[in-house]
Amino acid sequence: MRLRALLDTDALGLRLLGGEDELDRAVRGVMTTDLRDPSRYLSGGELVLTGLAWRRDAADSEPFVRILVQAGVAALAAGEAELGDVPDDLVLACARHRLPLFAVHESVAFATITEHVVRQVSGERAGDLAAVVDRHRRMMTSGPAGGGPDVVLDLLGSDLDLRAWVLSPTGRLIAGSKAPGPALTAETCAQLAAEHLTAARTGRRGPHRVLLGGTVYSLFPIRSSGRSPQAARDVRETVLSDWLLAVEADAGDWPEERMDLLQGVTQLIAVERDRRDAARTVRRRLAQEVLELVQSGAAPAEIAARLRVAAPVLLPGLGAAPHWQVVVARVEWDGDQVEGGPVAQSLLEEVLVDPQATGPEPSDRIAVAHTGEEAIALVPLPAVAAEHDGSETGLLAEALLQAMREPLSAGLNDDGRITLGVSAAVHSAEGLRGALEEARHARRVAAARPGRVCAAGHQELASHVLLLPFVPDDVRRAFTARLLDPLKEYDRRHRAELIPTLEAFLDCDGSWTRCATRLHLHVNTLRYRVGRIEQLTGRDLSRLEDKLDFFLALRMS
């Protein structure tokens, strides 16, 4: 479509501020940005929409416009909602660089312009493309009631007779059409994701044609924020986080109009992806705050206060305070050109979703931060489910990666590696420091193993392993901290003498009478103290294994 056609569309409320001689430029796409340098997300020919949040003073306009011109964009449209009139310095900069500039009235949403451009750029559509695009606002902005990407895929099925699915990079089904035909199996989803990641790592442009079980699929990448295939500085920055659209058809036989249609659909679905990522901001911030408190040695009361804030966000409607597990992940590439922390963060947010869960929202119950090259997840467990130490009902390290090993290995190719460690469940703020260290050491155990995708859990740091001479001292310290720190902190706050009570109880071989006599306590008082020890640590002092763990922890402390 031409810029002149946009100006002639009254519903868009565009007002030309400069570039009248350039109105015959072709528009091949649309992108919304408030980045100071959006060049990595531009491929040329876009109408760029901006709310001007990047502009701090008049000097910012010239470099921003220069970047757009160098990227080959068709025009710039600036919203008037934040600053009122478009600043003169931006008007002058666009005039100097012959970049057409529009003002967008504050009553017009950028989504309205995006919908219009996507609809027009798609050209002569096979079937009823208008039905897909015109319902964009209701599908993508009205929350679950609007249907999200499922409605887009249903329309593809009903209007164009195309069966399609949206998959995560790990092969989890995010959305799928209800068109007649067999459902995708988990194995097929994993294979499609692996094929897509393999193709992405080779740098081939989508769609990618795949033949599985006699059926041909075409795989379209879904890139956030309108990124072009060349937008990322390195494909490894996004290969483990981008969604894909799998269509049961051979796109090699399609006319250009239908290819344009599917590219438009991926843009619509990308809106849902962007909304999901924006919603994760709160959870990421919560995780970062808790992590900083834990690592800085903050008082447990302060950490507990932050956890009380986090719990309703991560487990809405939960009556009791949850237990917590910590998961640490690291993504490493050969060489050091790619920052691993953000990649690991996005990946961990996906890995921690139940592989059987569908839809884009299950990750709402996971808080993941990244620091340096590692990502750290704070995972809540309902207190009932984590009644003991979380080892049975909580996260199990190997199970987290088992279903997605194939696609992840494909995305890593031969130059990447994922290692992951999982702590035991802890029951209070006092135990988080030990849990964090435990998860980190479990990840190091995983890193010592061969393979591209490796995980280890707290069970592999069990007490009998600590007897082996090659286990590092920091692993032993983490084991000791997880068991004894909650008791030491409780003693510090309440002068309860739980540590001396535990030592005496073990010395007396668990005899209530002898231990009470030694401590000059009533047996009921001793039972209360032992009960408190078990409550704080999630251990059971009637079990031989737990007695042995406490014995070793006390001897090493």
Tab-separated table of C-alpha atoms in Angstrom, residues 49-490:
chain	number	residue	atom	x	y	z
A	49	LEU	CA	4.569	4.328	15.197
A	50	THR	CA	5.985	6.003	18.301
A	51	GLY	CA	4.633	7.580	21.468
A	52	LEU	CA	7.838	9.694	21.747
A	53	ALA	CA	8.892	8.178	25.086
A	54	TRP	CA	12.438	7.974	23.666
A	55	ARG	CA	12.646	11.816	23.424
A	56	ARG	CA	14.184	13.498	26.462
A	57	ASP	CA	15.130	16.788	24.814
A	58	ALA	CA	15.349	18.403	21.377
A	59	ALA	CA	18.778	16.897	20.665
A	60	ASP	CA	17.315	13.367	20.576
A	61	SER	CA	15.247	13.866	17.416
A	62	GLU	CA	18.077	14.095	14.878
A	63	PRO	CA	19.813	10.764	15.754
A	64	PHE	CA	16.455	8.972	16.025
A	65	VAL	CA	15.359	10.107	12.558
A	66	ARG	CA	18.776	9.307	11.101
A	67	ILE	CA	18.506	5.732	12.387
A	68	LEU	CA	15.071	5.309	10.788
A	69	VAL	CA	16.257	6.656	7.443
A	70	GLN	CA	19.308	4.384	7.438
A	71	ALA	CA	17.008	1.417	8.093
A	72	GLY	CA	14.887	2.383	5.078
A	73	VAL	CA	11.554	2.934	6.817
A	74	ALA	CA	8.700	4.357	4.770
A	75	ALA	CA	7.459	6.966	7.249
A	76	LEU	CA	7.168	7.970	10.905
A	77	ALA	CA	3.883	8.507	12.761
A	78	ALA	CA	4.129	10.246	16.153
A	79	GLY	CA	1.359	10.084	18.757
A	80	GLU	CA	0.067	13.252	20.378
A	81	ALA	CA	-1.254	11.569	23.530
A	82	GLU	CA	1.841	12.194	25.693
A	83	LEU	CA	3.287	15.533	24.541
A	84	GLY	CA	0.369	17.119	22.727
A	85	ASP	CA	1.678	18.596	19.479
A	86	VAL	CA	4.589	16.829	17.815
A	87	PRO	CA	7.785	18.752	18.751
A	88	ASP	CA	9.209	21.124	16.132
A	89	ASP	CA	12.663	19.555	16.418
A	90	LEU	CA	11.253	16.234	15.214
A	91	VAL	CA	9.435	17.941	12.332
A	92	LEU	CA	12.655	19.670	11.240
A	93	ALA	CA	14.736	16.490	11.529
A	94	CYS	CA	12.269	14.563	9.347
A	95	ALA	CA	12.266	17.395	6.794
A	96	ARG	CA	16.080	17.387	6.612
A	97	HIS	CA	16.120	13.652	5.929
A	98	ARG	CA	13.056	13.652	3.638
A	99	LEU	CA	11.253	11.246	5.969
A	100	PRO	CA	7.442	11.622	5.798
A	101	LEU	CA	6.022	12.479	9.214
A	102	PHE	CA	2.439	12.033	10.411
A	103	ALA	CA	0.783	13.133	13.650
A	104	VAL	CA	-1.547	10.587	15.248
A	105	HIS	CA	-4.483	12.125	17.094
A	106	GLU	CA	-4.702	11.125	20.760
A	107	SER	CA	-8.111	9.525	20.146
A	108	VAL	CA	-6.655	6.985	17.696
A	109	ALA	CA	-5.023	3.843	19.086
A	110	PHE	CA	-1.864	2.557	17.446
A	111	ALA	CA	-3.627	-0.841	17.285
A	112	THR	CA	-6.168	0.673	14.880
A	113	ILE	CA	-3.413	1.797	12.506
A	114	THR	CA	-1.600	-1.535	12.852
A	115	GLU	CA	-4.747	-3.465	11.963
A	116	HIS	CA	-5.378	-1.294	8.940
A	117	VAL	CA	-1.822	-1.624	7.603
A	118	VAL	CA	-1.727	-5.394	8.127
A	119	ARG	CA	-5.046	-5.737	6.347
A	120	GLN	CA	-4.030	-3.596	3.388
A	121	VAL	CA	-0.500	-4.927	2.991
A	122	SER	CA	-1.816	-8.448	2.733
A	123	GLY	CA	-3.345	-7.425	-0.624
A	124	GLU	CA	-5.772	-9.674	-2.447
A	125	ARG	CA	-6.363	-12.376	0.097
A	126	ALA	CA	-7.384	-15.950	-0.503
A	127	GLY	CA	-10.599	-16.344	1.446
A	128	ASP	CA	-11.866	-13.901	4.038
A	129	LEU	CA	-8.716	-12.283	5.471
A	130	ALA	CA	-10.767	-9.312	6.629
A	131	ALA	CA	-12.509	-11.573	9.126
A	132	VAL	CA	-9.130	-12.331	10.706
A	133	VAL	CA	-7.786	-8.806	10.849
A	134	ASP	CA	-10.986	-6.929	11.704
A	135	ARG	CA	-11.391	-8.983	14.864
A	136	HIS	CA	-7.837	-8.258	15.951
A	137	ARG	CA	-8.737	-5.787	18.676
A	138	ARG	CA	-11.311	-8.044	20.325
A	139	MET	CA	-9.097	-11.112	20.070
A	140	MET	CA	-5.927	-9.561	21.384
A	141	THR	CA	-7.008	-6.833	23.804
A	142	SER	CA	-10.009	-8.219	25.640
A	143	GLY	CA	-8.111	-10.867	27.572
A	144	PRO	CA	-9.235	-14.488	27.890
A	145	ALA	CA	-12.783	-13.639	26.808
A	146	GLY	CA	-11.447	-12.546	23.418
A	147	GLY	CA	-9.962	-15.949	22.721
A	148	GLY	CA	-6.407	-14.872	22.014
A	149	PRO	CA	-4.467	-16.703	19.278
A	150	ASP	CA	-6.928	-19.618	19.353
A	151	VAL	CA	-9.525	-17.445	17.634
A	152	VAL	CA	-7.069	-16.459	14.893
A	153	LEU	CA	-6.333	-20.121	14.225
A	154	ASP	CA	-10.037	-21.021	14.259
A	155	LEU	CA	-10.651	-18.403	11.591
A	156	LEU	CA	-7.836	-19.826	9.497
A	157	GLY	CA	-9.580	-23.166	9.714
A	158	SER	CA	-13.094	-21.958	8.993
A	159	ASP	CA	-12.285	-19.321	6.348
A	160	LEU	CA	-9.216	-20.768	4.627
A	161	ASP	CA	-9.405	-24.467	5.507
A	162	LEU	CA	-5.976	-24.352	7.158
A	163	ARG	CA	-5.147	-26.304	10.317
A	164	ALA	CA	-2.528	-24.467	12.355
A	165	TRP	CA	-0.928	-24.458	15.806
A	166	VAL	CA	1.206	-22.063	17.826
A	167	LEU	CA	4.099	-23.789	19.590
A	168	SER	CA	6.730	-22.660	22.065
A	169	PRO	CA	10.411	-23.315	21.261
A	170	THR	CA	10.271	-26.313	23.606
A	171	GLY	CA	7.355	-27.824	21.685
A	172	ARG	CA	4.597	-26.899	24.146
A	173	LEU	CA	1.212	-26.317	22.513
A	174	ILE	CA	0.204	-22.698	23.097
A	175	ALA	CA	-2.796	-22.535	20.768
A	176	GLY	CA	-4.441	-24.702	18.127
A	177	SER	CA	-7.369	-24.560	15.737
A	178	LYS	CA	-10.459	-26.686	16.240
A	179	ALA	CA	-10.661	-27.609	12.551
A	180	PRO	CA	-11.504	-31.270	11.910
A	181	GLY	CA	-8.559	-33.614	11.970
A	182	PRO	CA	-6.268	-35.423	14.386
A	183	ALA	CA	-4.740	-33.412	17.204
A	184	LEU	CA	-0.998	-32.922	17.328
A	185	THR	CA	0.697	-35.371	19.666
A	186	ALA	CA	3.297	-34.175	22.147
A	187	GLU	CA	5.911	-36.076	20.154
A	188	THR	CA	4.932	-34.286	16.935
A	189	CYS	CA	5.009	-30.911	18.679
A	190	ALA	CA	8.524	-31.610	19.942
A	191	GLN	CA	9.656	-32.725	16.476
A	192	LEU	CA	8.202	-29.624	14.818
A	193	ALA	CA	9.897	-27.375	17.352
A	194	ALA	CA	13.192	-29.194	16.803
A	195	GLU	CA	12.909	-28.818	13.023
A	196	HIS	CA	12.110	-25.129	13.397
A	197	LEU	CA	15.048	-24.482	15.726
A	198	THR	CA	17.398	-26.422	13.467
A	199	ALA	CA	16.342	-24.304	10.484
A	200	ALA	CA	16.618	-21.097	12.513
A	201	ARG	CA	20.180	-21.937	13.558
A	202	THR	CA	21.174	-22.388	9.898
A	203	GLY	CA	19.900	-18.884	9.127
A	204	ARG	CA	17.311	-20.027	6.596
A	205	ARG	CA	14.322	-17.728	6.235
A	206	GLY	CA	10.886	-19.068	7.069
A	207	PRO	CA	8.580	-20.653	6.361
A	208	HIS	CA	10.389	-23.965	6.759
A	209	ARG	CA	8.890	-27.015	5.057
A	210	VAL	CA	8.855	-30.200	7.161
A	211	LEU	CA	7.596	-33.698	6.349
A	212	LEU	CA	6.560	-35.738	9.418
A	213	GLY	CA	4.634	-39.012	9.275
A	214	GLY	CA	3.541	-38.388	5.702
A	215	THR	CA	2.175	-34.892	6.536
A	216	VAL	CA	3.737	-31.670	5.274
A	217	TYR	CA	3.942	-28.736	7.676
A	218	SER	CA	5.088	-25.177	7.040
A	219	LEU	CA	6.721	-23.470	10.005
A	220	PHE	CA	6.543	-19.681	10.360
A	221	PRO	CA	8.592	-17.866	13.037
A	222	ILE	CA	6.652	-15.534	15.343
A	223	ARG	CA	8.972	-12.732	16.304
A	224	SER	CA	8.232	-10.242	19.036
A	225	SER	CA	8.033	-6.501	18.319
A	226	GLY	CA	8.021	-6.857	14.568
A	227	ARG	CA	11.583	-8.151	14.373
A	228	SER	CA	12.790	-9.039	10.942
A	229	PRO	CA	14.756	-12.253	10.394
A	230	GLN	CA	17.945	-10.152	10.392
A	231	ALA	CA	16.987	-7.979	13.355
A	232	ALA	CA	18.802	-9.751	16.185
A	233	ARG	CA	22.535	-9.231	16.259
A	234	ASP	CA	22.892	-12.969	16.740
A	235	VAL	CA	20.191	-15.587	16.170
A	236	ARG	CA	21.217	-17.236	19.433
A	237	GLU	CA	19.746	-14.283	21.345
A	238	THR	CA	16.193	-15.336	20.462
A	239	VAL	CA	16.283	-18.864	19.055
A	240	LEU	CA	15.303	-20.403	22.404
A	241	SER	CA	12.446	-17.992	23.085
A	242	ASP	CA	10.576	-17.275	19.824
A	243	TRP	CA	7.233	-18.965	19.188
A	244	LEU	CA	6.399	-20.621	15.880
A	245	LEU	CA	3.260	-21.096	13.788
A	246	ALA	CA	2.940	-24.597	12.339
A	247	VAL	CA	0.509	-24.889	9.406
A	248	GLU	CA	-0.568	-28.231	7.995
A	249	ALA	CA	0.119	-27.343	4.358
A	250	ASP	CA	2.959	-26.920	1.898
A	251	ALA	CA	3.597	-23.173	1.690
A	252	GLY	CA	5.865	-23.757	-1.288
A	253	ASP	CA	2.744	-24.083	-3.455
A	254	TRP	CA	1.076	-20.899	-2.211
A	255	PRO	CA	0.568	-17.708	-4.186
A	256	GLU	CA	2.120	-14.539	-2.834
A	257	GLU	CA	-1.225	-13.352	-1.478
A	258	ARG	CA	-1.594	-16.326	0.839
A	259	MET	CA	1.983	-15.985	2.052
A	260	ASP	CA	1.210	-12.370	2.914
A	261	LEU	CA	-1.860	-13.543	4.804
A	262	LEU	CA	0.104	-15.935	7.009
A	263	GLN	CA	2.776	-13.349	7.655
A	264	GLY	CA	-0.016	-11.005	8.790
A	265	VAL	CA	-1.373	-13.713	11.096
A	266	THR	CA	2.043	-14.157	12.711
A	267	GLN	CA	2.039	-10.411	13.409
A	268	LEU	CA	-1.330	-10.690	15.124
A	269	ILE	CA	-0.134	-13.581	17.263
A	270	ALA	CA	3.025	-11.631	18.071
A	271	VAL	CA	0.784	-9.076	19.798
A	272	GLU	CA	-0.256	-11.800	22.269
A	273	ARG	CA	3.365	-12.744	22.726
A	274	ASP	CA	4.306	-9.127	23.470
A	275	ARG	CA	1.443	-8.800	25.946
A	276	ARG	CA	2.572	-11.923	27.757
A	277	ASP	CA	6.138	-10.642	27.971
A	278	ALA	CA	4.921	-7.301	29.322
A	279	ALA	CA	2.889	-9.106	31.993
A	280	ARG	CA	6.020	-10.948	33.102
A	281	THR	CA	7.674	-7.695	34.096
A	282	VAL	CA	6.025	-7.643	37.542
A	283	ARG	CA	6.987	-11.238	38.289
A	284	ARG	CA	10.536	-10.681	37.105
A	285	ARG	CA	10.833	-7.634	39.348
A	286	LEU	CA	9.532	-9.589	42.340
A	287	ALA	CA	12.086	-12.318	41.745
A	288	GLN	CA	14.885	-9.779	41.356
A	289	GLU	CA	13.974	-8.036	44.609
A	290	VAL	CA	13.845	-11.276	46.591
A	291	LEU	CA	17.085	-12.495	45.027
A	292	GLU	CA	18.924	-9.280	45.891
A	293	LEU	CA	17.716	-9.481	49.487
A	294	VAL	CA	18.801	-13.116	49.807
A	295	GLN	CA	22.224	-12.546	48.281
A	296	SER	CA	22.883	-9.388	50.311
A	297	GLY	CA	22.233	-11.208	53.601
A	298	ALA	CA	19.090	-9.254	54.450
A	299	ALA	CA	17.136	-10.138	57.558
A	300	PRO	CA	14.693	-13.033	57.078
A	301	ALA	CA	11.860	-10.769	58.212
A	302	GLU	CA	12.566	-8.439	55.282
A	303	ILE	CA	12.722	-11.350	52.855
A	304	ALA	CA	9.515	-12.786	54.293
A	305	ALA	CA	7.781	-9.448	53.720
A	306	ARG	CA	8.719	-9.534	50.026
A	307	LEU	CA	7.551	-13.137	49.779
A	308	ARG	CA	4.186	-12.153	51.222
A	309	VAL	CA	3.886	-9.659	48.376
A	310	ALA	CA	4.958	-12.225	45.788
A	311	ALA	CA	2.700	-15.063	46.926
A	312	PRO	CA	-0.676	-13.513	45.935
A	313	VAL	CA	0.749	-12.533	42.540
A	314	LEU	CA	2.100	-15.988	41.798
A	315	LEU	CA	-0.588	-18.057	43.502
A	316	PRO	CA	-3.762	-15.942	43.555
A	317	GLY	CA	-6.393	-17.117	45.993
A	318	LEU	CA	-3.922	-19.184	48.003
A	319	GLY	CA	-5.024	-19.378	51.614
A	320	ALA	CA	-1.730	-20.312	53.257
A	321	ALA	CA	1.808	-19.143	52.604
A	322	PRO	CA	3.433	-21.385	50.015
A	323	HIS	CA	6.649	-23.304	50.177
A	324	TRP	CA	9.334	-22.377	47.646
A	325	GLN	CA	11.823	-24.033	45.357
A	326	VAL	CA	14.724	-22.347	43.613
A	327	VAL	CA	15.814	-23.268	40.100
A	328	VAL	CA	19.050	-21.999	38.558
A	329	ALA	CA	19.774	-22.241	34.825
A	330	ARG	CA	22.661	-21.236	32.647
A	331	VAL	CA	22.864	-21.056	28.839
A	332	GLU	CA	26.401	-20.970	27.511
A	333	TRP	CA	27.563	-20.556	23.929
A	334	ASP	CA	31.003	-21.147	22.460
A	335	GLY	CA	32.790	-17.826	22.626
A	336	ASP	CA	31.356	-14.943	24.639
A	337	GLN	CA	29.508	-12.832	22.058
A	338	VAL	CA	26.041	-13.655	23.385
A	339	GLU	CA	24.882	-12.672	26.885
A	340	GLY	CA	23.516	-15.825	28.465
A	341	GLY	CA	21.448	-14.397	31.343
A	342	PRO	CA	18.459	-13.033	29.347
A	343	VAL	CA	18.400	-16.148	27.148
A	344	ALA	CA	18.363	-18.377	30.223
A	345	GLN	CA	15.634	-16.230	31.791
A	346	SER	CA	13.270	-16.566	28.815
A	347	LEU	CA	14.033	-20.253	28.526
A	348	LEU	CA	13.487	-20.941	32.226
A	349	GLU	CA	10.118	-19.181	32.102
A	350	GLU	CA	9.101	-21.695	29.446
A	351	VAL	CA	10.799	-24.771	30.915
A	352	LEU	CA	9.020	-24.356	34.247
A	353	VAL	CA	5.585	-24.534	32.626
A	354	ASP	CA	3.935	-27.944	32.780
A	355	PRO	CA	4.561	-29.475	29.316
A	356	GLN	CA	0.929	-30.599	29.261
A	357	ALA	CA	-0.373	-27.078	29.932
A	358	THR	CA	-1.739	-25.177	26.940
A	359	GLY	CA	-2.217	-21.494	26.329
A	360	PRO	CA	0.126	-18.525	26.742
A	361	GLU	CA	-0.555	-17.808	30.435
A	362	PRO	CA	0.632	-20.732	32.651
A	363	SER	CA	3.974	-19.012	33.204
A	364	ASP	CA	2.119	-16.380	35.237
A	365	ARG	CA	2.925	-18.483	38.296
A	366	ILE	CA	6.704	-18.304	37.846
A	367	ALA	CA	9.073	-15.483	38.830
A	368	VAL	CA	12.455	-15.520	37.105
A	369	ALA	CA	15.312	-13.045	37.463
A	370	HIS	CA	18.689	-13.079	35.802
A	371	THR	CA	21.995	-11.973	37.193
A	372	GLY	CA	25.150	-12.144	35.126
A	373	GLU	CA	25.087	-15.308	33.069
A	374	GLU	CA	22.551	-17.259	35.115
A	375	ALA	CA	18.782	-17.147	35.541
A	376	ILE	CA	17.167	-17.842	38.906
A	377	ALA	CA	13.534	-18.870	39.337
A	378	LEU	CA	11.464	-18.599	42.490
A	379	VAL	CA	8.787	-21.279	42.186
A	380	PRO	CA	5.904	-21.373	44.681
A	381	LEU	CA	4.447	-24.687	45.809
A	382	PRO	CA	1.092	-24.817	47.602
A	383	ALA	CA	1.875	-25.673	51.206
A	384	VAL	CA	-0.328	-28.777	51.085
A	385	ALA	CA	1.470	-30.082	48.007
A	386	ALA	CA	4.865	-29.468	49.598
A	387	GLU	CA	3.955	-30.957	52.938
A	388	HIS	CA	7.328	-32.572	53.445
A	389	ASP	CA	10.461	-31.652	51.505
A	390	GLY	CA	8.940	-31.165	48.068
A	391	SER	CA	10.894	-34.048	46.553
A	392	GLU	CA	7.821	-35.983	45.530
A	393	THR	CA	5.352	-33.262	44.590
A	394	GLY	CA	7.717	-30.392	43.770
A	395	LEU	CA	9.892	-29.917	40.710
A	396	LEU	CA	12.168	-32.769	39.716
A	397	ALA	CA	15.242	-31.690	37.763
A	398	GLU	CA	15.350	-34.406	35.127
A	399	ALA	CA	11.592	-34.306	34.518
A	400	LEU	CA	11.795	-30.598	33.704
A	401	LEU	CA	13.946	-31.209	30.645
A	402	GLN	CA	12.962	-34.703	29.575
A	403	ALA	CA	10.070	-33.789	27.252
A	404	MET	CA	11.912	-30.900	25.606
A	405	ARG	CA	15.419	-32.312	25.265
A	406	GLU	CA	15.066	-32.849	21.495
A	407	PRO	CA	14.012	-29.310	20.510
A	408	LEU	CA	16.412	-27.671	22.953
A	409	SER	CA	19.314	-29.710	21.599
A	410	ALA	CA	18.374	-28.617	18.092
A	411	GLY	CA	18.326	-24.966	19.119
A	412	LEU	CA	21.693	-25.296	20.814
A	413	ASN	CA	23.127	-26.945	17.702
A	414	ASP	CA	26.774	-27.790	18.354
A	415	ASP	CA	27.840	-24.572	20.061
A	416	GLY	CA	25.461	-24.170	23.008
A	417	ARG	CA	24.769	-25.794	26.333
A	418	ILE	CA	22.008	-25.655	28.981
A	419	THR	CA	22.608	-26.685	32.587
A	420	LEU	CA	19.970	-26.547	35.305
A	421	GLY	CA	19.868	-27.144	39.060
A	422	VAL	CA	16.871	-27.533	41.385
A	423	SER	CA	16.780	-27.068	45.159
A	424	ALA	CA	14.602	-28.854	47.658
A	425	ALA	CA	11.494	-27.059	48.885
A	426	VAL	CA	11.979	-24.622	51.754
A	427	HIS	CA	9.277	-23.512	54.128
A	428	SER	CA	10.307	-20.040	55.194
A	429	ALA	CA	12.447	-17.059	54.284
A	430	GLU	CA	15.260	-18.396	56.456
A	431	GLY	CA	15.797	-21.308	54.105
A	432	LEU	CA	16.038	-19.371	50.839
A	433	ARG	CA	19.762	-18.641	51.023
A	434	GLY	CA	20.560	-22.312	51.453
A	435	ALA	CA	18.111	-23.224	48.700
A	436	LEU	CA	19.754	-20.779	46.291
A	437	GLU	CA	23.198	-22.162	46.992
A	438	GLU	CA	21.890	-25.700	46.727
A	439	ALA	CA	20.353	-25.028	43.313
A	440	ARG	CA	23.585	-23.414	42.122
A	441	HIS	CA	25.643	-26.373	43.246
A	442	ALA	CA	23.209	-28.808	41.674
A	443	ARG	CA	23.653	-26.908	38.406
A	444	ARG	CA	27.419	-27.307	38.733
A	445	VAL	CA	26.903	-31.043	39.176
A	446	ALA	CA	24.884	-30.997	35.944
A	447	ALA	CA	27.627	-28.984	34.218
A	448	ALA	CA	30.133	-31.729	35.011
A	449	ARG	CA	28.140	-34.192	32.921
A	450	PRO	CA	28.411	-34.738	29.158
A	451	GLY	CA	25.647	-33.554	26.854
A	452	ARG	CA	24.057	-30.334	25.599
A	453	VAL	CA	21.068	-30.382	27.990
A	454	CYS	CA	21.784	-31.454	31.582
A	455	ALA	CA	19.998	-31.090	34.913
A	456	ALA	CA	20.582	-32.103	38.526
A	457	GLY	CA	18.452	-31.861	41.644
A	458	HIS	CA	18.912	-31.594	45.374
A	459	GLN	CA	18.558	-35.357	45.699
A	460	GLU	CA	21.966	-35.663	44.039
A	461	LEU	CA	23.504	-33.586	46.818
A	462	ALA	CA	22.197	-35.978	49.458
A	463	SER	CA	24.141	-36.563	52.652
A	464	HIS	CA	25.831	-39.765	51.528
A	465	VAL	CA	27.363	-37.872	48.608
A	466	LEU	CA	28.891	-35.403	51.049
A	467	LEU	CA	31.012	-38.201	52.445
A	468	LEU	CA	32.839	-38.488	49.115
A	469	PRO	CA	36.143	-36.611	49.128
A	470	PHE	CA	35.765	-34.968	45.690
A	471	VAL	CA	32.661	-32.942	46.599
A	472	PRO	CA	33.673	-29.256	46.965
A	473	ASP	CA	33.477	-27.521	50.319
A	474	ASP	CA	30.910	-25.043	49.028
A	475	VAL	CA	28.534	-27.907	48.258
A	476	ARG	CA	28.891	-29.107	51.829
A	477	ARG	CA	28.298	-25.579	53.115
A	478	ALA	CA	25.143	-25.272	51.030
A	479	PHE	CA	23.823	-28.541	52.412
A	480	THR	CA	24.544	-27.407	55.964
A	481	ALA	CA	23.027	-23.961	55.418
A	482	ARG	CA	19.760	-25.363	54.062
A	483	LEU	CA	19.297	-27.601	57.095
A	484	LEU	CA	20.599	-25.448	59.923
A	485	ASP	CA	20.130	-21.815	58.896
A	486	PRO	CA	16.377	-21.819	59.606
A	487	LEU	CA	17.080	-23.176	63.103
A	488	LYS	CA	19.915	-20.729	63.793
A	489	GLU	CA	17.779	-17.785	62.714
A	490	TYR	CA	14.857	-18.960	64.866
